[in-house]
Structures are given as structure tokens and as C-alpha cells.
PDB file of C-alpha atoms in Angstrom:
ATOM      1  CA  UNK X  11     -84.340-107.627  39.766  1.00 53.00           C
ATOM      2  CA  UNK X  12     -84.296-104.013  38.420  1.00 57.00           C
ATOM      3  CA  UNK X  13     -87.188-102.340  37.581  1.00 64.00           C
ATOM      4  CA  UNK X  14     -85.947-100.636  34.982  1.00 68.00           C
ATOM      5  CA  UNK X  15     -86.288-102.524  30.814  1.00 67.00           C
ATOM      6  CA  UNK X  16     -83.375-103.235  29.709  1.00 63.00           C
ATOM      7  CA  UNK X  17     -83.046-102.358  25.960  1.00 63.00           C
ATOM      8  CA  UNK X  18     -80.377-104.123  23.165  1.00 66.00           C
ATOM      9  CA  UNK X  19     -79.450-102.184  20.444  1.00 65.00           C
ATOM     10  CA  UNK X  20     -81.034 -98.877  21.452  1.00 58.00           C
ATOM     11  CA  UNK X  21     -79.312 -95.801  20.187  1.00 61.00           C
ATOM     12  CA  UNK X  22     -77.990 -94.124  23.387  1.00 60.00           C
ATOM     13  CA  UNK X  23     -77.687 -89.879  23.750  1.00 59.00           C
ATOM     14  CA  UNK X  24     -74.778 -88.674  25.472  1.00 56.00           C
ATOM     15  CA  UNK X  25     -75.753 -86.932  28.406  1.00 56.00           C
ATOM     16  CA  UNK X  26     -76.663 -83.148  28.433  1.00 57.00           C
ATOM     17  CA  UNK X  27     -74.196 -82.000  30.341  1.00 55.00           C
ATOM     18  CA  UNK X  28     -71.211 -83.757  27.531  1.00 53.00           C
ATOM     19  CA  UNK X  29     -73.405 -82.079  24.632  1.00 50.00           C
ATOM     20  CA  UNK X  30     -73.283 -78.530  26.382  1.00 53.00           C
ATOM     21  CA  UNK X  31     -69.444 -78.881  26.509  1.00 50.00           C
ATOM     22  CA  UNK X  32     -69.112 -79.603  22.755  1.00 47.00           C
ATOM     23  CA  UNK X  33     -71.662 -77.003  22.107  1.00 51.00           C
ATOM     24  CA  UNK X  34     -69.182 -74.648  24.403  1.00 51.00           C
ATOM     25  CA  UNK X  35     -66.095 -75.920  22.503  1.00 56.00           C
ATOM     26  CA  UNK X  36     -66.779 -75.157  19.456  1.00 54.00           C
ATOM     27  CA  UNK X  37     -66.700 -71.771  18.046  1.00 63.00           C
ATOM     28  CA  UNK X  38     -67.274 -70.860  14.183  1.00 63.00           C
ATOM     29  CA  UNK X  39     -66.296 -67.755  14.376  1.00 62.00           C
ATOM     30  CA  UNK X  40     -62.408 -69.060  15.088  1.00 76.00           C
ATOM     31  CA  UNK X  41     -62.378 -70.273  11.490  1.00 83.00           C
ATOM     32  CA  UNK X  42     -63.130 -66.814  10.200  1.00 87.00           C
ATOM     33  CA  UNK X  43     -60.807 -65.539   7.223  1.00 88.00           C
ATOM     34  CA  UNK X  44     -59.848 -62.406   9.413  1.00 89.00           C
ATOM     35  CA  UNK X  45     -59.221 -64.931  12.483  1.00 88.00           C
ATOM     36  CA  UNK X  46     -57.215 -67.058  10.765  1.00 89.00           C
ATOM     37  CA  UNK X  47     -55.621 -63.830   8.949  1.00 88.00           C
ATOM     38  CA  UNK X  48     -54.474 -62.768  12.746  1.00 89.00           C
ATOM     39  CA  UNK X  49     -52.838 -66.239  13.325  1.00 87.00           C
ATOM     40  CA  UNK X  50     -49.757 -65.234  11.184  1.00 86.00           C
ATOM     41  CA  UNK X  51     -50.515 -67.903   8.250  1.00 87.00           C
ATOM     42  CA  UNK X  52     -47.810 -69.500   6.358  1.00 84.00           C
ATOM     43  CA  UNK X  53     -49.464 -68.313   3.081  1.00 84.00           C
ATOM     44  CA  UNK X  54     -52.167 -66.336   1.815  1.00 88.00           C
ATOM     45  CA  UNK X  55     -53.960 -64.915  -1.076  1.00 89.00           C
ATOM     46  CA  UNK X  56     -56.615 -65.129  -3.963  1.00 90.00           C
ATOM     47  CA  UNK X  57     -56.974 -67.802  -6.800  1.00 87.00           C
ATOM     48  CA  UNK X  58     -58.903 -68.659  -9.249  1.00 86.00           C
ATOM     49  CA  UNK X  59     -60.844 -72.121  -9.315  1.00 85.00           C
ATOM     50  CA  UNK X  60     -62.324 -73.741 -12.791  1.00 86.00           C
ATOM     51  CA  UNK X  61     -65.479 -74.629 -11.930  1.00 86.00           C
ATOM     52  CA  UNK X  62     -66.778 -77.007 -14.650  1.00 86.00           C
ATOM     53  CA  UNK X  63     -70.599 -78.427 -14.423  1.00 84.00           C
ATOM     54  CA  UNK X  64     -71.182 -82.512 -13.927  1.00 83.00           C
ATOM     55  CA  UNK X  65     -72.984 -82.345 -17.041  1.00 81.00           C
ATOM     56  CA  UNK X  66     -70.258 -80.619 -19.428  1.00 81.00           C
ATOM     57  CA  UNK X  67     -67.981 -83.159 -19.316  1.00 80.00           C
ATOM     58  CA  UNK X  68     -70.131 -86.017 -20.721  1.00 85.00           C
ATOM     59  CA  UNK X  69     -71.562 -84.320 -23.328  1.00 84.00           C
ATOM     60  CA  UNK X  70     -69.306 -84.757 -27.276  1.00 88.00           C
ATOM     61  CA  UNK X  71     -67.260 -81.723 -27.689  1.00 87.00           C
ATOM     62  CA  UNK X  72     -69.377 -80.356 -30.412  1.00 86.00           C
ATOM     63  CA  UNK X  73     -71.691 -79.286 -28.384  1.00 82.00           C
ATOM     64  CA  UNK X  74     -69.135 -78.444 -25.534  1.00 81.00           C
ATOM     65  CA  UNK X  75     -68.120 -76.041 -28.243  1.00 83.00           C
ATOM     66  CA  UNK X  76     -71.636 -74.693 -28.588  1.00 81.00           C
ATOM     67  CA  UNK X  77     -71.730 -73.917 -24.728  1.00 77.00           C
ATOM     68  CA  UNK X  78     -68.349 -72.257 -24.976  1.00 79.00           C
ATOM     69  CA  UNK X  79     -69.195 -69.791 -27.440  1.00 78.00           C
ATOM     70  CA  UNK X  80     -72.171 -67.645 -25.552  1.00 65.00           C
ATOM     71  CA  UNK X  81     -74.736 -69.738 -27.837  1.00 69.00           C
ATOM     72  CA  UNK X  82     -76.417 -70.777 -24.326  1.00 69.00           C
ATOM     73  CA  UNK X  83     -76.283 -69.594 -20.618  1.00 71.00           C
ATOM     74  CA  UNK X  84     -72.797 -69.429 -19.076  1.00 73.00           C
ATOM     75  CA  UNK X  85     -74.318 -71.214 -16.082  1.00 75.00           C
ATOM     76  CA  UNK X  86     -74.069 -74.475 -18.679  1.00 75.00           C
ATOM     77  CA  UNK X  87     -70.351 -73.959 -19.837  1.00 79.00           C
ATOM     78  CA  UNK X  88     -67.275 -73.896 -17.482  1.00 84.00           C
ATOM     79  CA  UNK X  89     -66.235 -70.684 -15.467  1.00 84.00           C
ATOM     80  CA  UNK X  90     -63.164 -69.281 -13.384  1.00 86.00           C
ATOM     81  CA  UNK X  91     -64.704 -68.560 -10.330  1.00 88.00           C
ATOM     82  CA  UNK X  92     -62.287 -66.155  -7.477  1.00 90.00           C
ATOM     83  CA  UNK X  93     -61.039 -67.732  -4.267  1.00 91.00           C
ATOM     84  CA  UNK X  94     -58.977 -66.916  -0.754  1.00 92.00           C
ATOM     85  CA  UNK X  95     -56.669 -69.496   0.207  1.00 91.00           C
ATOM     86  CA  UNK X  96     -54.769 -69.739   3.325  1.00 91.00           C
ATOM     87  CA  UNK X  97     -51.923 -72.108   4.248  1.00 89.00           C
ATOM     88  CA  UNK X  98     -52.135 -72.300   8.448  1.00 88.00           C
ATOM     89  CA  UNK X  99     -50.839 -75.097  10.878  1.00 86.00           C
ATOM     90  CA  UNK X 100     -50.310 -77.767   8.522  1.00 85.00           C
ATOM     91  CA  UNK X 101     -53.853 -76.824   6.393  1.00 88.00           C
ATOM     92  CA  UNK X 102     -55.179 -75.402   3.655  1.00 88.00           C
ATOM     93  CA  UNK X 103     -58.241 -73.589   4.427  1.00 90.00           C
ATOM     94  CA  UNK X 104     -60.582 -72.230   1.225  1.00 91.00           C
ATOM     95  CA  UNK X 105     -63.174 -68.948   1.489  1.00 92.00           C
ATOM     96  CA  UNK X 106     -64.970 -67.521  -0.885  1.00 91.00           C
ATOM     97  CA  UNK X 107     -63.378 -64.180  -0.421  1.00 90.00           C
ATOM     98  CA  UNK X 108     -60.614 -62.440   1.927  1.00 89.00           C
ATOM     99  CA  UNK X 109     -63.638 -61.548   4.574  1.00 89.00           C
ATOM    100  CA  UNK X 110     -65.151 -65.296   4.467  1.00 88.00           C
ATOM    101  CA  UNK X 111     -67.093 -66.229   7.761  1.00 87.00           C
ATOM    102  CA  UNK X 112     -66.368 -69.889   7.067  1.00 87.00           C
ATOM    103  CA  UNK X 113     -64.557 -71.587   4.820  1.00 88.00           C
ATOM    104  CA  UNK X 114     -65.393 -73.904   2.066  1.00 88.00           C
ATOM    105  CA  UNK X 115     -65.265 -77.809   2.751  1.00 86.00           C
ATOM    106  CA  UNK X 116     -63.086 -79.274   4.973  1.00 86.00           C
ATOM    107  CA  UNK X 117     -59.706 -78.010   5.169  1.00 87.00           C
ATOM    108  CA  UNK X 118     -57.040 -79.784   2.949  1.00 85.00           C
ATOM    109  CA  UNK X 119     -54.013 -81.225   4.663  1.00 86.00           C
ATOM    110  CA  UNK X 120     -50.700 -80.502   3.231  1.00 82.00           C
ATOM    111  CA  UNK X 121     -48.860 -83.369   4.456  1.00 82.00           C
ATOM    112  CA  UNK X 122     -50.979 -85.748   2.682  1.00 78.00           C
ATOM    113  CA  UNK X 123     -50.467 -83.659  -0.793  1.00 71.00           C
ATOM    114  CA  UNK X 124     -47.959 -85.448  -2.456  1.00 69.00           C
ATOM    115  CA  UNK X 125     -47.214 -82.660  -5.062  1.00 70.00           C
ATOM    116  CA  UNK X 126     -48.475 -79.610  -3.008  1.00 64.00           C
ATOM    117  CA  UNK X 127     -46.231 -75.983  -3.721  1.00 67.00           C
ATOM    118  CA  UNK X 128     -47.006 -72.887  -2.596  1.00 63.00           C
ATOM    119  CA  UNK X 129     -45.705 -70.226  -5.876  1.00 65.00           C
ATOM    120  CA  UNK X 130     -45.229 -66.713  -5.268  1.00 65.00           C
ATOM    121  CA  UNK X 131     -44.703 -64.042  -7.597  1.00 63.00           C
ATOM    122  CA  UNK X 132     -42.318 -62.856  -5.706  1.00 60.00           C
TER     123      UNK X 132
END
């Protein structure tokens, strides 16, 4: 017999040398806005997001009014807050501004939009 225990259910590490190579692999910095600006997107350019607060939308609209109308801090009532969108490979990838290091949340696949369309003003 072995000398070595022999453990069931024991969470197992990969071994150093597979962790170095996804450490290696992956590079932030690809994800960039100005990287992904370089990759010749599909689409690009600023939005505008609604950004409403969890608590606004169960409170009665009386006193959704009273948030609305600079009676309390705006950080209570809904605001339009600016984005940078861009449409690459099959994705939709969301920064905070044109010069984002990384974007925001995982990136949205357009495939799986049923009712996705990119408008220009063009």
C-alpha cells in the first residue's frame, strides 16, 4: 500500500504551472475602450442610461413626486447617467466613458437580443 492518505471529497488546486498560464493569458488591458476602439468596431458611441434606485420604485408615486422635484437629494430620485457603448465581434461592450480601462459587467451578446438595433443619426 501507498503511503500517501487518500482523501474523498477534498477540494483539489490545479497545479501551479496551469494557474501561471491563465494568469499569462489573460490580459485586462485588451478590453480597454481605446483597444477595442483600434479593433475597427461595428459601432460606437455615447448614451445615456436611466439609472433609477431599488428603493424608488416601491415607494407610492406621491412621494416619487416629492423626490422628483429637488425636495430631497438627487441621489434618492432617478438620473440619466452618460455611457460608451461599443458593438465588436458579436458583443456589446459598456464603459463608463470613451477612455474606459474596463468595461462595465459582462459584455452583452447580440445574438441572443431578440429586439437589438443599432440607430444612427445618420
Amino acid at each position: 500500500m501507498s503511503n500517501e492518505i487518500r482523501r474523498r471529497n477534498a477540494p483539489r488546486s490545479p497545479p501551479e504551472n496551469e494557474m501561471e498560464d491563465l494568469n499569462l493569458s489573460y490580459d485586462e488591458s485588451r478590453l480597454s475602450a481605446n483597444a477595442l476602439m483600434a479593433a475597427s468596431p461595428i459601432h460606437s458611441g455615447p448614451v445615456m442610461k436611466m439609472h433609477v434606485p431599488a428603493i424608488f420604485s416601491f415607494l407610492p408615486s406621491p412621494i416619487q413626486w416629492l423626490l422628483t422635484t429637488r425636495c430631497c437629494p438627487k441621489i434618492w430620485a432617478p438620473q440619466w447617467k452618460p455611457r460608451f457603448l461599443i458593438a465588436l465581434g458579436g458583443y456589446l461592450y459598456r464603459f463608463k466613458d470613451e477612455n474606459g480601462s474596463s468595461p462595465k459587467g459582462a459584455p452583452t451578446p447580440l445574438d441572443v437580443c431578440s429586439d437589438c438595433r443599432i440607430i444612427t443619426r445618420e
